[in-house]
Coordinates of C-alpha atoms and ligand atoms in Angstrom, one line a residue:
M29 CA 118.6 -158.4 16.4
S30 CA 119.5 -161.9 17.8
N31 CA 120.0 -160.7 21.2
E32 CA 116.8 -158.9 21.5
V33 CA 115.1 -161.8 20.0
R34 CA 116.5 -164.1 22.6
R35 CA 115.3 -161.7 25.4
A36 CA 111.8 -161.5 23.7
A37 CA 111.6 -165.3 23.9
E38 CA 112.4 -165.4 27.5
I39 CA 109.8 -162.8 28.1
L40 CA 107.2 -164.7 26.2
R41 CA 108.4 -167.9 28.3
A42 CA 107.7 -166.0 31.7
G43 CA 104.2 -165.2 30.3
G44 CA 104.9 -161.5 29.0
L45 CA 103.9 -159.5 26.0
V46 CA 106.2 -158.8 23.1
A47 CA 105.2 -156.5 20.3
F48 CA 106.9 -157.8 17.0
P49 CA 106.9 -156.7 13.4
T50 CA 105.1 -158.7 10.7
E51 CA 104.8 -158.0 6.9
T52 CA 101.2 -156.9 7.5
V53 CA 101.2 -155.1 10.9
Y54 CA 102.8 -155.2 14.4
G55 CA 101.3 -158.0 16.4
L56 CA 101.2 -158.1 20.3
G57 CA 102.4 -161.4 21.0
A58 CA 101.9 -163.9 23.9
D59 CA 102.4 -167.7 24.6
A60 CA 99.4 -169.3 22.7
S61 CA 99.4 -172.5 25.0
S62 CA 99.4 -170.4 28.4
A63 CA 95.9 -169.4 29.9
K64 CA 97.8 -166.9 31.9
A65 CA 99.4 -165.1 29.2
M66 CA 96.4 -164.9 27.1
A67 CA 94.5 -163.3 29.8
R68 CA 97.1 -160.7 30.1
L69 CA 96.9 -160.2 26.3
Y70 CA 93.4 -159.7 26.3
E71 CA 93.3 -157.3 29.3
V72 CA 95.9 -155.2 27.5
K73 CA 94.3 -155.3 24.2
R74 CA 90.8 -154.6 25.8
R75 CA 89.4 -157.3 23.8
P76 CA 86.1 -159.2 24.8
A77 CA 86.9 -162.7 25.7
A78 CA 84.7 -164.3 22.9
H79 CA 86.9 -162.8 20.2
P80 CA 89.3 -165.2 18.8
V81 CA 93.1 -164.2 18.0
I82 CA 95.3 -165.6 15.4
V83 CA 98.1 -167.9 16.4
H84 CA 101.5 -167.7 14.5
F85 CA 103.7 -170.5 13.5
A86 CA 107.3 -171.1 12.2
S87 CA 106.1 -173.5 9.6
A88 CA 103.0 -174.9 8.1
A89 CA 103.7 -178.3 9.7
D90 CA 103.7 -176.7 13.0
A91 CA 100.4 -174.7 12.1
F92 CA 98.5 -177.9 11.0
Q93 CA 98.9 -179.4 14.3
W94 CA 96.6 -177.3 15.9
A95 CA 94.1 -178.1 13.4
R96 CA 91.7 -181.5 13.4
E97 CA 91.8 -181.7 9.6
V98 CA 93.2 -179.9 6.9
P99 CA 91.3 -179.8 3.5
Q100 CA 93.5 -180.2 0.5
D101 CA 92.5 -176.4 -0.8
A102 CA 93.9 -175.1 2.4
K103 CA 97.2 -177.2 2.1
S104 CA 97.5 -175.9 -1.3
L105 CA 97.0 -172.1 -0.2
A106 CA 99.5 -172.8 2.6
E107 CA 101.9 -174.1 0.1
R108 CA 101.4 -171.0 -2.1
Y109 CA 101.3 -168.1 0.3
W110 CA 103.1 -169.3 3.6
P111 CA 105.0 -167.7 4.9
G112 CA 103.0 -164.5 4.1
P113 CA 99.8 -162.4 4.6
L114 CA 97.5 -165.2 4.8
T115 CA 95.4 -166.6 7.6
L116 CA 93.5 -170.0 7.5
I117 CA 90.7 -170.9 10.0
L118 CA 90.5 -174.4 10.4
K119 CA 88.7 -176.9 12.7
R120 CA 90.7 -177.0 15.9
S121 CA 92.7 -179.7 17.4
D122 CA 92.8 -179.9 21.3
K123 CA 96.1 -177.9 21.0
A124 CA 93.9 -174.8 20.4
K125 CA 92.4 -173.9 23.7
D126 CA 89.4 -171.8 24.4
F127 CA 91.5 -169.0 25.6
V128 CA 92.7 -168.3 22.1
T129 CA 89.7 -169.2 19.8
G130 CA 87.2 -167.4 22.0
G131 CA 85.4 -170.8 22.5
Q132 CA 84.8 -171.5 19.0
P133 CA 85.4 -174.9 17.4
S134 CA 88.0 -173.2 14.8
V135 CA 91.3 -171.7 15.1
G136 CA 93.0 -169.0 12.9
V137 CA 96.7 -170.0 12.1
R138 CA 99.2 -168.0 9.8
V139 CA 103.0 -168.4 9.1
P140 CA 104.4 -165.0 8.8
S141 CA 107.3 -164.1 6.6
H142 CA 109.0 -161.0 8.2
P143 CA 112.4 -162.4 9.1
I144 CA 112.1 -161.0 12.8
A145 CA 108.7 -162.9 13.3
S146 CA 110.2 -166.0 11.8
E147 CA 113.4 -165.6 14.2
L148 CA 111.2 -165.1 17.0
L149 CA 109.0 -168.1 16.4
K150 CA 111.9 -170.5 15.9
E151 CA 113.8 -168.8 19.0
F152 CA 110.6 -169.2 21.2
G153 CA 109.9 -172.8 19.7
R154 CA 106.1 -172.5 20.3
P155 CA 103.2 -170.8 18.7
I156 CA 102.6 -167.1 19.4
A157 CA 99.1 -165.7 19.5
A158 CA 99.1 -162.2 18.0
P159 CA 96.4 -159.7 17.3
S160 CA 97.5 -156.4 16.1
A161 CA 99.4 -154.4 18.6
N162 CA 96.8 -151.6 19.0
R163 CA 93.9 -151.3 21.7
F164 CA 90.5 -152.8 20.4
G165 CA 88.8 -150.9 17.6
R166 CA 91.8 -148.5 17.0
V167 CA 93.8 -148.1 13.8
S168 CA 96.7 -151.2 13.6
P169 CA 100.1 -150.2 14.1
T170 CA 102.6 -150.4 11.2
T171 CA 105.9 -149.1 13.0
A172 CA 107.3 -149.7 16.4
A173 CA 106.7 -146.2 17.2
H174 CA 103.0 -146.7 16.8
V175 CA 102.9 -149.5 19.1
R176 CA 104.7 -147.5 21.8
E177 CA 102.1 -144.6 21.4
D178 CA 99.2 -147.1 21.8
L179 CA 100.4 -149.7 24.3
G180 CA 103.1 -147.9 26.3
A181 CA 104.1 -149.6 29.3
D182 CA 101.7 -152.3 29.1
V183 CA 104.0 -154.1 26.5
D184 CA 107.2 -155.7 28.0
L185 CA 109.4 -155.4 24.9
V186 CA 108.8 -154.0 21.2
L187 CA 111.0 -155.3 18.4
D188 CA 111.7 -152.9 15.8
G189 CA 111.5 -154.2 12.3
G190 CA 110.9 -151.0 10.4
P191 CA 107.6 -150.3 8.8
S192 CA 105.4 -153.0 7.8
E193 CA 105.7 -153.7 4.1
V194 CA 101.9 -155.0 3.4
G195 CA 100.4 -152.5 5.9
I196 CA 97.3 -154.0 6.2
E197 CA 96.1 -157.3 7.8
S198 CA 96.4 -160.6 6.4
T199 CA 93.7 -162.2 4.2
I200 CA 91.5 -164.3 6.3
V201 CA 90.2 -167.9 4.5
D202 CA 87.8 -169.6 6.5
F203 CA 87.8 -173.5 5.8
S204 CA 85.8 -174.4 9.1
G205 CA 82.4 -174.5 7.4
G206 CA 83.3 -176.6 4.1
D207 CA 83.7 -174.2 1.4
A208 CA 86.4 -171.7 1.4
V209 CA 85.3 -168.1 2.2
I210 CA 87.2 -164.7 2.6
L211 CA 86.1 -163.6 5.9
R212 CA 88.6 -160.6 5.9
P213 CA 90.2 -159.2 2.6
G214 CA 93.8 -158.2 3.1
G215 CA 97.5 -158.8 2.0
I216 CA 96.5 -161.2 -0.7
S217 CA 93.4 -159.9 -3.1
A218 CA 90.2 -162.1 -3.7
A219 CA 90.8 -162.1 -7.3
E220 CA 94.1 -163.6 -6.9
L221 CA 93.0 -166.3 -4.5
Q222 CA 89.9 -166.7 -6.7
I223 CA 87.8 -167.3 -3.6
K224 CA 84.4 -165.4 -2.9
S225 CA 83.9 -162.9 -0.1
K226 CA 81.2 -163.1 2.5
A227 CA 79.6 -160.0 3.3
R228 CA 78.6 -161.1 6.8
S229 CA 79.8 -164.2 8.8
S230 CA 78.0 -165.8 11.6
I231 CA 81.3 -166.2 13.1
R232 CA 82.4 -163.7 15.7
H233 CA 85.5 -161.7 14.2
S234 CA 86.2 -158.3 15.5
G235 CA 87.5 -157.3 12.1
G236 CA 83.7 -158.0 10.9
M237 CA 82.7 -155.3 13.3
E238 CA 81.5 -151.9 12.6
K239 CA 83.7 -148.9 13.5
H240 CA 86.9 -151.0 13.6
Y241 CA 90.2 -149.4 12.6
A242 CA 88.9 -145.9 13.3
P243 CA 90.6 -142.7 13.9
K244 CA 89.1 -140.6 16.7
T245 CA 88.3 -137.6 14.4
P246 CA 85.0 -138.3 12.6
A247 CA 85.8 -139.6 9.1
R248 CA 83.9 -139.7 6.1
L249 CA 84.3 -141.4 2.4
V250 CA 83.7 -139.1 -0.3
A251 CA 83.5 -139.9 -4.0
T252 CA 86.0 -138.0 -6.4
H253 CA 83.3 -136.2 -8.3
E254 CA 81.9 -134.7 -5.0
L255 CA 85.2 -134.0 -3.4
D256 CA 85.4 -130.4 -4.9
Q257 CA 81.9 -129.6 -3.7
Q258 CA 82.3 -131.1 -0.2
I259 CA 85.5 -129.1 0.3
S260 CA 83.9 -125.8 -0.8
Q261 CA 81.2 -126.4 1.9
L262 CA 83.4 -127.2 4.8
K263 CA 82.8 -125.0 7.8
T264 CA 85.4 -126.4 10.3
R265 CA 89.2 -127.4 10.1
A266 CA 89.5 -130.5 7.9
A267 CA 92.0 -133.0 6.9
V268 CA 91.7 -134.7 3.5
L269 CA 93.3 -137.9 2.0
A270 CA 93.2 -137.9 -1.7
F271 CA 94.8 -138.8 -4.8
S272 CA 95.1 -135.3 -6.4
R273 CA 97.2 -132.3 -5.3
P274 CA 96.7 -130.2 -2.3
D275 CA 93.7 -127.8 -2.4
E276 CA 94.6 -124.7 -0.7
R277 CA 91.2 -124.2 1.1
V278 CA 92.0 -127.4 3.0
D279 CA 94.1 -127.2 6.3
F280 CA 95.7 -130.6 6.1
W281 CA 96.4 -132.7 3.0
L282 CA 97.7 -136.1 2.5
R283 CA 98.3 -137.4 -1.0
M284 CA 97.8 -141.3 -1.7
P285 CA 99.2 -143.5 -4.4
R286 CA 97.0 -144.8 -7.2
D287 CA 98.3 -148.3 -6.8
P288 CA 96.5 -150.6 -4.2
A289 CA 99.4 -152.2 -2.9
A290 CA 101.6 -148.9 -2.3
Y291 CA 98.1 -147.2 -0.7
A292 CA 97.7 -150.0 1.6
R293 CA 101.4 -149.8 2.8
K294 CA 100.7 -146.2 3.8
L295 CA 97.1 -146.2 4.9
Y296 CA 97.2 -146.8 8.8
A297 CA 100.2 -144.4 9.3
A298 CA 98.1 -141.9 7.0
L299 CA 94.9 -142.3 9.3
R300 CA 97.2 -141.6 12.3
E301 CA 98.7 -138.6 10.8
L302 CA 95.1 -137.2 9.7
D303 CA 93.7 -137.9 13.3
G304 CA 96.9 -136.3 14.8
A305 CA 96.3 -132.9 12.8
N306 CA 93.9 -131.4 15.0
C307 CA 90.9 -131.1 12.7
D308 CA 87.3 -131.5 13.4
A309 CA 86.7 -133.6 10.4
I310 CA 88.4 -136.1 8.1
L311 CA 87.5 -136.4 4.2
I312 CA 88.7 -139.5 2.3
E313 CA 88.6 -139.7 -1.5
A314 CA 87.0 -143.2 -2.2
P315 CA 89.3 -145.4 -4.4
P316 CA 88.0 -146.7 -7.6
A317 CA 85.6 -149.6 -7.1
Q318 CA 88.0 -152.0 -9.0
S319 CA 89.4 -155.4 -8.5
G320 CA 92.6 -155.1 -6.3
W321 CA 91.1 -152.1 -4.0
E322 CA 88.8 -154.5 -1.9
A323 CA 91.0 -154.7 1.1
V324 CA 91.6 -151.0 1.2
I325 CA 88.0 -150.2 0.4
D326 CA 87.1 -152.4 3.4
R327 CA 89.4 -150.5 5.9
L328 CA 88.1 -147.2 4.7
R329 CA 84.6 -148.2 5.2
K330 CA 85.3 -149.5 8.8
A331 CA 87.4 -146.2 9.5
T332 CA 84.2 -144.0 8.3
A333 CA 81.4 -146.2 9.8
Ligands
TXA3 O1 97.9 -159.5 9.7 C1 97.3 -160.2 10.9 O2 96.5 -161.0 10.5 C2 98.0 -159.6 11.9 C3 99.1 -159.9 12.2 C4 99.5 -159.5 13.6 O3 99.4 -161.2 12.2 N1 97.0 -159.8 13.0 C5 95.5 -159.7 13.3 O4 94.9 -160.1 14.3 O5 95.0 -158.7 12.3 P1 93.5 -159.5 14.9 O6 93.6 -160.4 16.1 O7 93.9 -158.1 15.0 O8 92.6 -159.9 14.1 C6 92.3 -161.1 13.9 C7 91.0 -161.6 13.3 C8 89.9 -161.2 13.9 O9 89.1 -160.7 13.0 C9 89.5 -162.6 14.6 O10 88.3 -162.4 15.0 C10 89.8 -163.4 13.4 O11 91.0 -162.9 12.8 N2 89.9 -164.9 13.9 C11 90.8 -165.4 14.5 N3 90.3 -166.6 14.9 C12 89.3 -166.8 14.4 C13 88.6 -167.9 14.4 N4 88.6 -169.0 14.9 N5 87.2 -167.9 13.6 C14 87.0 -166.9 13.1 N6 87.7 -165.5 12.8 C15 88.7 -165.7 13.7
MG4 MG1 93.3 -156.0 14.9

């Protein structure tokens, strides 16, 4: 991989775009200090300029240079979970420009744990801004093939690090308003963090918008006790995502694991598969409303909004 990573760093230095694996999902990386590179990133991503992106660093010490102040609780979380699937929103220092923060007074920072991401960050030697490597509003990629499907020639290089281990995006904890608040549930559960989630934030963040992470086929969430009845009433070709065994009345059936981490790992690939099954509707069996399932339920809610 080293040669490829060296090439990737050169592309970033020249203002190009490199997709790279992280433990959560694949990121579309650009030089976070370059206005020109960031402009290209937003264009390819088709992301509105006011939506901030997460900046990735090789170490917590590097990350905290982009913050004006770092509360003790944020330092403790960083110590415990970095490198890993956690993003901290902090008051920004003057290193974080408007073109990464969407003009907000805060910046999102993260130290990823995937070995190729770490290698790239060290080789490049500077922070890398990286939203998920999909077009705005679509399902995030968890393999290099997903990235190529979505972005094609718009990305200069895709580093292949195999399927993402976590499978859904990082947990975002906002420290910019004083008390810690979870803005987006993710790789690390709210119960584990012991931090409250905020249903709706005043901060603009695309993960908080309705109809994000959505397949193109209309999809709906169905309670377990209603699944059988809903299937019996189907009038069109349907694809189903469920915990139980396939039902012969259904054209396309994917079975999911009953463990939330295993479910998360498979989720985005499953949504892409369901979308590709040429059906008119997608039915998704709702997971149990239990602790540990928050992030999966959040993504399913958005996929079916
Ligand atoms: O797991 C992840 O976080 C992946 C990988 C590639 O690291 N990245 C990711 O980035 O999910 P993206 O851009 O798709 O989602 C970033 C989320 C968005 O909801 C964004 O608006 C929010 O983080 N965000 C970033 N900076 C922010 C800030 N200053 N204030 C509030 N929200 C922020
Ligand atoms: Mg995204």
